[in-house]
mmCIF file of C-alpha atoms in Angstrom:
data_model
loop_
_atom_site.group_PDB
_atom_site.id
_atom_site.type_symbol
_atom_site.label_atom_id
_atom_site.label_comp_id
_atom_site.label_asym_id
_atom_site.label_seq_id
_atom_site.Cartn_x
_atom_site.Cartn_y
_atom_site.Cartn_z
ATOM 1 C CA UNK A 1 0.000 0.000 0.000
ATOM 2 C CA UNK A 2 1.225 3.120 -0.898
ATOM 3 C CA UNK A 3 0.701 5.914 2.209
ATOM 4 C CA UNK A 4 -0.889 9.005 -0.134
ATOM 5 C CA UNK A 5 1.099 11.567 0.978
ATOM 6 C CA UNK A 6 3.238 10.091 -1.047
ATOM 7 C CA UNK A 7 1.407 11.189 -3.656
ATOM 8 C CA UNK A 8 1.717 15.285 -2.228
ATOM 9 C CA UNK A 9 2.336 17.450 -5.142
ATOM 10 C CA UNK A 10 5.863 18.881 -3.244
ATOM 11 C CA UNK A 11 7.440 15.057 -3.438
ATOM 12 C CA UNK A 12 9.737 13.330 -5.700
ATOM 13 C CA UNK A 13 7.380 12.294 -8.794
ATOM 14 C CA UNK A 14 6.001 8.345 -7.751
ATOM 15 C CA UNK A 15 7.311 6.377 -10.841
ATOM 16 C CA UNK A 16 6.019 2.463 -10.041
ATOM 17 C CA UNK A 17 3.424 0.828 -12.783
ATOM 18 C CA UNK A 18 0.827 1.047 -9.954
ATOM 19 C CA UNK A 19 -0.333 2.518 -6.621
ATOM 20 C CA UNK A 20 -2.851 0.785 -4.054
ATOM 21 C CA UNK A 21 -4.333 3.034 -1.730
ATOM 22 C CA UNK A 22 -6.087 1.904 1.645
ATOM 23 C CA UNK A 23 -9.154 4.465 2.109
ATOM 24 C CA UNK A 24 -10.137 2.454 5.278
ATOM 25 C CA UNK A 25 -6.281 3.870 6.777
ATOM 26 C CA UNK A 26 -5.752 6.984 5.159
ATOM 27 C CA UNK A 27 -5.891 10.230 6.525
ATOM 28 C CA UNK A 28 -9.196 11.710 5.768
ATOM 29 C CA UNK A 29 -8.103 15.864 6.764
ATOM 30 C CA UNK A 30 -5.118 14.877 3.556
ATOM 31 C CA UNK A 31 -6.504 15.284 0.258
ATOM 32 C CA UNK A 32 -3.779 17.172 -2.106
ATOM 33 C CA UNK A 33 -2.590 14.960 -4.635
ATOM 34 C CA UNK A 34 -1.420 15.035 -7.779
ATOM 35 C CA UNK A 35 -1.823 11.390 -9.694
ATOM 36 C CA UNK A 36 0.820 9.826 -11.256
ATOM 37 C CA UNK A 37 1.383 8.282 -14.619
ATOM 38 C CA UNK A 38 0.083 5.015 -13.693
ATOM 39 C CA UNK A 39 -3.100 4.212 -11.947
ATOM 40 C CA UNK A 40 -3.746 4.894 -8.982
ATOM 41 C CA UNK A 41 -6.187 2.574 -6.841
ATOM 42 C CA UNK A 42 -8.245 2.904 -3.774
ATOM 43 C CA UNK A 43 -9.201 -0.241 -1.453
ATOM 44 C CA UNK A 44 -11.560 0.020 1.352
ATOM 45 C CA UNK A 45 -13.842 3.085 1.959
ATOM 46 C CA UNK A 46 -15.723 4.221 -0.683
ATOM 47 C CA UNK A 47 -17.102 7.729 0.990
ATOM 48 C CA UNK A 48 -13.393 8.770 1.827
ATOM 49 C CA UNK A 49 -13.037 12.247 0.651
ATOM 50 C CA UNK A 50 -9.452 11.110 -1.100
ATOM 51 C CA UNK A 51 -12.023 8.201 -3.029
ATOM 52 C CA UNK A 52 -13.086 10.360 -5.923
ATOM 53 C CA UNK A 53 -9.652 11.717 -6.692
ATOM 54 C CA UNK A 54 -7.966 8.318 -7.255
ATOM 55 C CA UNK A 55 -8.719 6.086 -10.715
ATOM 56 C CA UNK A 56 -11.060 3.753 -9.984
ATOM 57 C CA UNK A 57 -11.876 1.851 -5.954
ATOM 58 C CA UNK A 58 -11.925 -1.746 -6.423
ATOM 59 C CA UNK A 59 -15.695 -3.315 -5.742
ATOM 60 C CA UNK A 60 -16.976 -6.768 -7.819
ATOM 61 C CA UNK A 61 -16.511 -8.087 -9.614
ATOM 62 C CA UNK A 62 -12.821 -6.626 -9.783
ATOM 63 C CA UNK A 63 -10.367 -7.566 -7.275
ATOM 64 C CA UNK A 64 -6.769 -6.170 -6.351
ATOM 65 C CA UNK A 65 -5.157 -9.208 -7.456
ATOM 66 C CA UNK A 66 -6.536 -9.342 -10.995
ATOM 67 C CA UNK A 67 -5.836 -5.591 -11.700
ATOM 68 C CA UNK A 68 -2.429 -5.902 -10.090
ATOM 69 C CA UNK A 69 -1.631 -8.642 -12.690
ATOM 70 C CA UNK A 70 -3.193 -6.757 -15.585
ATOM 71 C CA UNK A 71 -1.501 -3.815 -15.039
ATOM 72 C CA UNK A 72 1.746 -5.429 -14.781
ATOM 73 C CA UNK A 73 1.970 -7.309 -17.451
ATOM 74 C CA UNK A 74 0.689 -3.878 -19.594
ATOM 75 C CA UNK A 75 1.848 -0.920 -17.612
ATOM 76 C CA UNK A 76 1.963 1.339 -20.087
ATOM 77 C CA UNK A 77 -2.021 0.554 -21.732
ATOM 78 C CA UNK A 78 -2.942 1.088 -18.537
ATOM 79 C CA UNK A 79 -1.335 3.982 -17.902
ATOM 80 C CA UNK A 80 -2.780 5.939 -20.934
ATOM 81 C CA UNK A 81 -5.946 4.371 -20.116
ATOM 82 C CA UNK A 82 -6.196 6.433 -17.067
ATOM 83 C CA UNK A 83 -4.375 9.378 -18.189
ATOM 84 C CA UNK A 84 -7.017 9.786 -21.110
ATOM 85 C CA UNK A 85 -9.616 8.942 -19.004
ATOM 86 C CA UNK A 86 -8.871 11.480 -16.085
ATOM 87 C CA UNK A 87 -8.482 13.889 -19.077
ATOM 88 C CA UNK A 88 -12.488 13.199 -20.534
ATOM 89 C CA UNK A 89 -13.609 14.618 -17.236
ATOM 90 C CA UNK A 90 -13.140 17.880 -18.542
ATOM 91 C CA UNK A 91 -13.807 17.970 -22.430
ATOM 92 C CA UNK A 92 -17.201 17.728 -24.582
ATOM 93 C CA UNK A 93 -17.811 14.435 -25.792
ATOM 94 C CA UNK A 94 -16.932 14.906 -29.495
ATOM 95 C CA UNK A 95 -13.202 15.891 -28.665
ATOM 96 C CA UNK A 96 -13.355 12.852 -26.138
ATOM 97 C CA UNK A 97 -13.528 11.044 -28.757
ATOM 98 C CA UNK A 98 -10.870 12.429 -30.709
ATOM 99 C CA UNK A 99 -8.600 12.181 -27.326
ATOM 100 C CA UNK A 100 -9.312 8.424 -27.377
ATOM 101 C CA UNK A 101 -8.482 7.432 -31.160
ATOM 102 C CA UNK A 102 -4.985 9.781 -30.429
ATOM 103 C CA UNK A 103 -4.423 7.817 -27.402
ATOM 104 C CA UNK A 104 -5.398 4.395 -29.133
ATOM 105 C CA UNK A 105 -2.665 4.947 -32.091
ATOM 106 C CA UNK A 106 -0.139 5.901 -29.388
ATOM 107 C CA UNK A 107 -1.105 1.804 -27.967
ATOM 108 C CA UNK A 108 -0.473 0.735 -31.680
ATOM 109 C CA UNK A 109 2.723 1.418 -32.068
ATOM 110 C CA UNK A 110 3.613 0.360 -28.368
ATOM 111 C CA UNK A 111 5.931 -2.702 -27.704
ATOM 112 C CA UNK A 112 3.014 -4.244 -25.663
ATOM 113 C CA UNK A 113 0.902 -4.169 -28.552
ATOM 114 C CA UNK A 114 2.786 -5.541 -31.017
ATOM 115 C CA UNK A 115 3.959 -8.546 -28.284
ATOM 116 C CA UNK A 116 -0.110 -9.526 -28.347
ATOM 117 C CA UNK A 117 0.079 -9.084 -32.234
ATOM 118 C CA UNK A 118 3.105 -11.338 -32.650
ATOM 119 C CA UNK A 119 1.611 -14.410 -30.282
ATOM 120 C CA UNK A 120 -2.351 -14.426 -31.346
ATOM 121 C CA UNK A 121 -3.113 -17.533 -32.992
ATOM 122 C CA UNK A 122 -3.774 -16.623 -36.903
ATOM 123 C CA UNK A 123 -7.759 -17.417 -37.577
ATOM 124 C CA UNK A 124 -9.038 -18.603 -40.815
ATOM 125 C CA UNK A 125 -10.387 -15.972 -43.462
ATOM 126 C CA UNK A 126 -14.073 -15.073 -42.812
ATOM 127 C CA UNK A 127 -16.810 -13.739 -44.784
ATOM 128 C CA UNK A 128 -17.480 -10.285 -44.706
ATOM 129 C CA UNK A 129 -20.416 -9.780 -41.892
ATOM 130 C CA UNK A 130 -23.133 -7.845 -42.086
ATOM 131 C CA UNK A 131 -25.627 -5.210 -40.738
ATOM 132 C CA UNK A 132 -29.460 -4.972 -41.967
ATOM 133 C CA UNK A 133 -30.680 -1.564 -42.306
ATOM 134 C CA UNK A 134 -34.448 -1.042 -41.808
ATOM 135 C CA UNK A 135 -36.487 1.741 -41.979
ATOM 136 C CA UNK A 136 -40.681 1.460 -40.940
ATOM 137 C CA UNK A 137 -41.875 4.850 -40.835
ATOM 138 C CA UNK A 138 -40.053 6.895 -38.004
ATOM 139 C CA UNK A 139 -38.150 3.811 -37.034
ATOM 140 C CA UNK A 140 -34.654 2.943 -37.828
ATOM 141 C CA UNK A 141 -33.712 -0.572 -36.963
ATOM 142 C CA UNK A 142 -29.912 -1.501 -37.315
ATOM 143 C CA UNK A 143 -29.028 -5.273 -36.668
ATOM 144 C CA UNK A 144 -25.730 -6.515 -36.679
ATOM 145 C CA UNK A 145 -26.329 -9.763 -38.944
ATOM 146 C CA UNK A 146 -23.171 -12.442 -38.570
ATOM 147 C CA UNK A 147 -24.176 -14.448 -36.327
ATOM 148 C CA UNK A 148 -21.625 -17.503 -36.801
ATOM 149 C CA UNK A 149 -19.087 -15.208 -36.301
ATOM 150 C CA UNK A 150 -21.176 -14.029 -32.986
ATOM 151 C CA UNK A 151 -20.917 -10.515 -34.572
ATOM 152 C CA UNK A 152 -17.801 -9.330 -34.586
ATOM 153 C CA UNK A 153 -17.469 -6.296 -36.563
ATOM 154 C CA UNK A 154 -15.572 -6.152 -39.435
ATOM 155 C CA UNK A 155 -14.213 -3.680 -42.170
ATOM 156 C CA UNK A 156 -17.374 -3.830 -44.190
ATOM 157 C CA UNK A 157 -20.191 -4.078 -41.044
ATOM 158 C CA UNK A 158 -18.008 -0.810 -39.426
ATOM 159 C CA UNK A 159 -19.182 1.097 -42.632
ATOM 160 C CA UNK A 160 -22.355 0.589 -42.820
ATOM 161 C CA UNK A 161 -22.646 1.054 -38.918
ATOM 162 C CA UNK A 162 -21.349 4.473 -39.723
ATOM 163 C CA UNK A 163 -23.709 5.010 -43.108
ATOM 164 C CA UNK A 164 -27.059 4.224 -41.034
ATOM 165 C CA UNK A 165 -26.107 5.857 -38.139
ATOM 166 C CA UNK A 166 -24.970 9.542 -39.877
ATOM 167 C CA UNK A 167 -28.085 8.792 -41.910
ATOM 168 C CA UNK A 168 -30.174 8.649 -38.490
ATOM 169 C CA UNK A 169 -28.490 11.705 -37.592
ATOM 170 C CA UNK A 170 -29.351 14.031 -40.941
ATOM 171 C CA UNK A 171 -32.712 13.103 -40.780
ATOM 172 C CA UNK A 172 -34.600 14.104 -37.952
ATOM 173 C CA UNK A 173 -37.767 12.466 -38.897
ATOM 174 C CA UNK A 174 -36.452 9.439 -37.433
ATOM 175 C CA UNK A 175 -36.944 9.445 -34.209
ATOM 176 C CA UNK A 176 -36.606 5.987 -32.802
ATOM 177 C CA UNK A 177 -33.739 4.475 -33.488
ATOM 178 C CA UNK A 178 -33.056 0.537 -32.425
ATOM 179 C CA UNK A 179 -29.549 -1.193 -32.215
ATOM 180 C CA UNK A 180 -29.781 -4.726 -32.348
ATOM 181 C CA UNK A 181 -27.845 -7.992 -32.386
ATOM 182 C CA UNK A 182 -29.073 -11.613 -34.120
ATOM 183 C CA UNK A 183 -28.039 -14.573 -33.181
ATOM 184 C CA UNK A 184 -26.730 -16.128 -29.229
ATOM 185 C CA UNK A 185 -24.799 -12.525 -28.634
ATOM 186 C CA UNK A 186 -25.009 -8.986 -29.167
ATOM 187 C CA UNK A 187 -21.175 -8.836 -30.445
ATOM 188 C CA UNK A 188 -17.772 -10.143 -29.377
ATOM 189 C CA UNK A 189 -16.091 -6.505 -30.433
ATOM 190 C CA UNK A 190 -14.049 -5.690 -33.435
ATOM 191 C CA UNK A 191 -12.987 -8.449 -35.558
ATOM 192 C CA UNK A 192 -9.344 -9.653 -34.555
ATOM 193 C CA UNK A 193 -7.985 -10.457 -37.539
ATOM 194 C CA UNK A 194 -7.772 -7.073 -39.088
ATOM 195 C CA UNK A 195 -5.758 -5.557 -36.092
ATOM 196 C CA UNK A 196 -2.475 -4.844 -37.109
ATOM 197 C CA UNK A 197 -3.172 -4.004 -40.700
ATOM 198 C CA UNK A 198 -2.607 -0.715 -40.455
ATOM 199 C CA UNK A 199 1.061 -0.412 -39.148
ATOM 200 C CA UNK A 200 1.372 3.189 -39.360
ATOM 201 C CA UNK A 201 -0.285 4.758 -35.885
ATOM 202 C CA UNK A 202 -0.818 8.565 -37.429
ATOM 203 C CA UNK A 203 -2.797 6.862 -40.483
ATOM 204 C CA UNK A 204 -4.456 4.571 -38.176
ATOM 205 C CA UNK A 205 -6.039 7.454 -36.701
ATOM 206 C CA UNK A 206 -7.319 9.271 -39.581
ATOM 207 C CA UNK A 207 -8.872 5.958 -40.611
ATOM 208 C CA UNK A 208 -10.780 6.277 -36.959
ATOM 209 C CA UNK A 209 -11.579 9.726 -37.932
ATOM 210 C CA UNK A 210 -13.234 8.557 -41.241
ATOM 211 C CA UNK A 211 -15.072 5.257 -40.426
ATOM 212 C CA UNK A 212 -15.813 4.733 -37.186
ATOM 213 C CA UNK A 213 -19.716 4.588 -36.000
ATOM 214 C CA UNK A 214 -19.010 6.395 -32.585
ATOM 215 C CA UNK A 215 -19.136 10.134 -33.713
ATOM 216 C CA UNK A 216 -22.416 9.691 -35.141
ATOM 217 C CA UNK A 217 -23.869 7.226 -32.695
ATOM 218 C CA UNK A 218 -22.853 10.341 -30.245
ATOM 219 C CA UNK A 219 -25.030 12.567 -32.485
ATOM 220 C CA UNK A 220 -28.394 10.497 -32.658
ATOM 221 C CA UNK A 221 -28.117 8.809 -29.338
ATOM 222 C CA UNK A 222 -30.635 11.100 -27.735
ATOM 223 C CA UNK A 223 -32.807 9.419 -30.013
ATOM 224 C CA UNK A 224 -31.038 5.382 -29.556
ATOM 225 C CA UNK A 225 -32.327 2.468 -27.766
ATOM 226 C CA UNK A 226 -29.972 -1.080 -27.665
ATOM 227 C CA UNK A 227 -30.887 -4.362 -26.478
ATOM 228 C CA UNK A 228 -28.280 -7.001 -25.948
ATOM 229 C CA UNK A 229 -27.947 -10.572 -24.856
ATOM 230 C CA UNK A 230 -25.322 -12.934 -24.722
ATOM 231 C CA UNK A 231 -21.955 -11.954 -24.880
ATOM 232 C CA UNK A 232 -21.487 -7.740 -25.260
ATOM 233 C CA UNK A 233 -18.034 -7.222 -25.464
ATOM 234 C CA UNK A 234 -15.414 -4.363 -26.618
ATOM 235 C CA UNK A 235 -16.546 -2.549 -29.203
ATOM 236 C CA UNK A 236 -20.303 -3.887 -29.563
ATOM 237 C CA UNK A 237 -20.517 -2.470 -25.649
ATOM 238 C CA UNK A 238 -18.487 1.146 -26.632
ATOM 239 C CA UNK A 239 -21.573 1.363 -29.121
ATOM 240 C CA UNK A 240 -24.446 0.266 -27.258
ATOM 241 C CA UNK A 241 -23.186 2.942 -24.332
ATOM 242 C CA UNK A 242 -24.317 5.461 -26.352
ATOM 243 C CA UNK A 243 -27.771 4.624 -26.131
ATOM 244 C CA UNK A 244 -29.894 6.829 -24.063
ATOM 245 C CA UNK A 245 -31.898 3.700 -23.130
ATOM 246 C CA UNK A 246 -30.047 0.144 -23.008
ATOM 247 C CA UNK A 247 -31.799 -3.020 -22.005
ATOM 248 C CA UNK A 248 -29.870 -6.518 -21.406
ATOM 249 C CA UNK A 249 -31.549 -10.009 -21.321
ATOM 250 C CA UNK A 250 -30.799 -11.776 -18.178
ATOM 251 C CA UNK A 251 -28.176 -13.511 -19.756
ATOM 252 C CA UNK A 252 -25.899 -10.583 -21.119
ATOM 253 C CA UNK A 253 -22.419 -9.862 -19.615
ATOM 254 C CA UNK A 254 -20.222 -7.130 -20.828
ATOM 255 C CA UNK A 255 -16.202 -7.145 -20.868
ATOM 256 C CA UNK A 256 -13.621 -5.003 -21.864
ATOM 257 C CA UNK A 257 -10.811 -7.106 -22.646
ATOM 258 C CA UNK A 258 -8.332 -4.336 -24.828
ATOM 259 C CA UNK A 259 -5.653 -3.699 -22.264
ATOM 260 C CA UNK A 260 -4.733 -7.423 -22.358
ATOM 261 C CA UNK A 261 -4.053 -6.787 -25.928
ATOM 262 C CA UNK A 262 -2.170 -3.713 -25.187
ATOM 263 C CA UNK A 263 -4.631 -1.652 -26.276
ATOM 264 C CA UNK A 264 -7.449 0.829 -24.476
ATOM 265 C CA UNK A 265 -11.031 1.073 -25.698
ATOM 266 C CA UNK A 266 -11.205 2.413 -29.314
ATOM 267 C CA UNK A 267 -14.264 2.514 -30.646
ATOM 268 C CA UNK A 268 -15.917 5.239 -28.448
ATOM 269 C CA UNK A 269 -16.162 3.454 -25.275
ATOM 270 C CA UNK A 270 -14.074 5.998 -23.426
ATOM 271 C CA UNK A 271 -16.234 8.379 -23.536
ATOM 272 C CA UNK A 272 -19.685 6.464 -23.658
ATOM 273 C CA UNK A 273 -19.062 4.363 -20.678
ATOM 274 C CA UNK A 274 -17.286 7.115 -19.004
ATOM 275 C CA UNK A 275 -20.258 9.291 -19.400
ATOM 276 C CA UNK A 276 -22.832 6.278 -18.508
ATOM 277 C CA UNK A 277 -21.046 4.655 -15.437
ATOM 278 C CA UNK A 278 -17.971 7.075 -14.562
ATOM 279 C CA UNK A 279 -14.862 7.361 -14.864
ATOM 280 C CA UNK A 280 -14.201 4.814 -11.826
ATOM 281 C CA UNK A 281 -15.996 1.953 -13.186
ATOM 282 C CA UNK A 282 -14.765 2.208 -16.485
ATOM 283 C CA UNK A 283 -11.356 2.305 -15.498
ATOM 284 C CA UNK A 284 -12.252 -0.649 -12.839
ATOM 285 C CA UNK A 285 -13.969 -2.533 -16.325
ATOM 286 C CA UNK A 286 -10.408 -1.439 -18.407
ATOM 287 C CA UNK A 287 -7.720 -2.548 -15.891
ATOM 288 C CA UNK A 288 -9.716 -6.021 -14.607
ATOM 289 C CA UNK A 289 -10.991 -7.054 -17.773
ATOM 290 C CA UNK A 290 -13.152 -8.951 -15.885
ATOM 291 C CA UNK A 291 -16.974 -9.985 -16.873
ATOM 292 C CA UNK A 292 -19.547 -7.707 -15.989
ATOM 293 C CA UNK A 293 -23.550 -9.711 -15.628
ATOM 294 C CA UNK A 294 -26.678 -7.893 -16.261
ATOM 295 C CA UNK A 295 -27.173 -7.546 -12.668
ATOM 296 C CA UNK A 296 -24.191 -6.058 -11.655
ATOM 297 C CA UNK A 297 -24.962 -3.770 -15.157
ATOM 298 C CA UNK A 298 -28.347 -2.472 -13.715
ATOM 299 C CA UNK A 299 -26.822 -2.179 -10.747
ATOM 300 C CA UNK A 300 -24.074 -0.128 -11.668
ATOM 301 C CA UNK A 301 -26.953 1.735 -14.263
ATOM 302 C CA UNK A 302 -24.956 0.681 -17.144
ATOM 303 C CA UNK A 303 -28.359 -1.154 -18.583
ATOM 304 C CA UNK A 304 -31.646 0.356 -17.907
ATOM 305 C CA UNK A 305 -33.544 -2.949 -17.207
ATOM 306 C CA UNK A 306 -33.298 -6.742 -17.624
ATOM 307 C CA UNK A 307 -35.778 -7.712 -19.760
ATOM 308 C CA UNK A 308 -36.700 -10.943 -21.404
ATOM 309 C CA UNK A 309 -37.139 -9.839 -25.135
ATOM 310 C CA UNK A 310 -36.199 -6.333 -26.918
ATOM 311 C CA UNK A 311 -38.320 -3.325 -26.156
ATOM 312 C CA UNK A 312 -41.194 -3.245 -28.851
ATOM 313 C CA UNK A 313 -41.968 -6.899 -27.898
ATOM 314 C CA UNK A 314 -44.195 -7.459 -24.969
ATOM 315 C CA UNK A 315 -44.081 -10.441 -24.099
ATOM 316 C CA UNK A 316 -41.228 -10.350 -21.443
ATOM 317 C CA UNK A 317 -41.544 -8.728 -18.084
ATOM 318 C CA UNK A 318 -38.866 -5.413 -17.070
ATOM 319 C CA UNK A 319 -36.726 -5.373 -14.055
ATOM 320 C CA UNK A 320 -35.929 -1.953 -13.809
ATOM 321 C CA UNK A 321 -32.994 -0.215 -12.199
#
């Protein structure tokens, strides 16, 4: 445990990959500190005044133990992870998002990255996925569509994620809009076979700029309501965040799993989880990469309710949060 005055802004800059902080044993009258570049964790107390300054307090389905080992084997993901996300706090949600892709190509060209590129077993070619667009009156339905390959999103589904969604944007006569995932899961995240094909970081990024859904998910989600089940995972759960209502079957969980790939959250989820949960949990969800259930999600009011089939069908019952 590190003692937080440590951690006072007159001392020697702290320079370990980590910092565990006991909130049940720490002074509560001492409260000037300035974080480090690594994250900084609280255990114990959760209403200790020094609480909401640190990264993230450890609760379930985190532990110490499984953080400690993440962050160690990827100190510096995880250190950009926090940095970037202690930086959201204070900047509109469209430059968030530029932050994040900056601070994502800085992870692609880091050593840690390119050790998880080097030992991932090589899959087998796919077909392209992909996404049905619907439009009944008002409504806007968009439906990830590859279920054998339990929706991972690919080159071609990213596109027309981004098509229907600036579409649902433009035109304000829309004014439901549904994300939705067929098959056993919502989505298992970006497809992992096309990381690494961009080697360049800097054109990696404007790539981000171009394609990727999250800028105009971020303009239309006043107007966005996502149902998953199954498996919701890395990028599928950035999106669905930006709903302004999100509903999870009872057998939903939600991970994300980048930092073990030396990576942070790309696709948005900085900034829609950190606006939907906090900055604490998502930082507790980036460092663990442990498995969140739809409990613990409407718990935590990252889903609205639990509810047996999508919104639009009644035949299920709602457990709200």
């Amino acid at each position: 445990m590190l003692d937080p005055r440590r951690l006072w802004p007159g001392e020697t800059p702290y320079d370990g990959p980590l910092a565990f902080i006991d909130l049940d044993s720490a002074d509560p009258w001492f409260r000037d500190i300035a974080l480090p570049a690594c994250p900084v964790i609280g255990i114990g107390d959760r209403t200790h005044p020094l609480a909401t300054k640190l990264d993230t307090v450890i609760e379930p389905p985190a532990s110490a133990a499984a953080i400690e080992r993440q962050v160690l084997a990827h100190p510096r993901a995880a250190a950009v992870a926090v940095e970037l996300l202690r930086l959201l706090r204070g900047v509109p949600a469209e430059q968030g998002l530029v932050a994040e892709s900056l601070a994502y190509g800085l992870l692609q060209g880091s050593a840690e990255h390119a050790a998880w590129l080097a030992q991932r077993p090589r899959a087998a070619p796919r077909p392209d996925g992909r996404v049905e667009v619907r439009r009944e009156g008002d409504v806007l339905t968009v439906t990830l569509a590859a279920p054998k390959a339990d929706n991972a999103i690919d080159r071609p589904m990213r596109d027309v994620l981004r098509e229907a969604f600036a579409l649902a944007a433009a035109d304000l006569e829309i004014r439901h809009i549904r994300l939705r995932g067929e098959g056993r899961c919502f989505s298992l995240g970006a497809e992992l076979g096309e990381f690494g094909t961009t080697r360049d970081p800097a054109t990696a990024h404007a790539i981000r700029r171009l394609t990727l859904p999250a800028p105009m998910l971020l303009r239309c989600s006043d107007r966005l309501e996502a149902h998953v089940q199954g498996a919701c995972v890395g990028a599928g759960l950035e999106m669905a965040a930006f709903a302004l209502r999100l509903t999870a079957a009872p057998d939903a969980w939600f991970q994300l799993p980048e930092l073990a790939m030396g990576l942070l959250p790309g696709a948005g989820g900085c900034v829609s989880l950190s606006r939907r949960i906090g900055r604490q949990r998502t930082a507790l969800l980036i460092l663990s990469g442990r498995r969140l259930s739809a409990r613990r999600a409407l718990d935590w009011w990252l889903v609205n309710a639990i509810v047996d089939e999508p919104p639009g069908d009644d035949r299920g019952a709602d457990v709200d949060g």
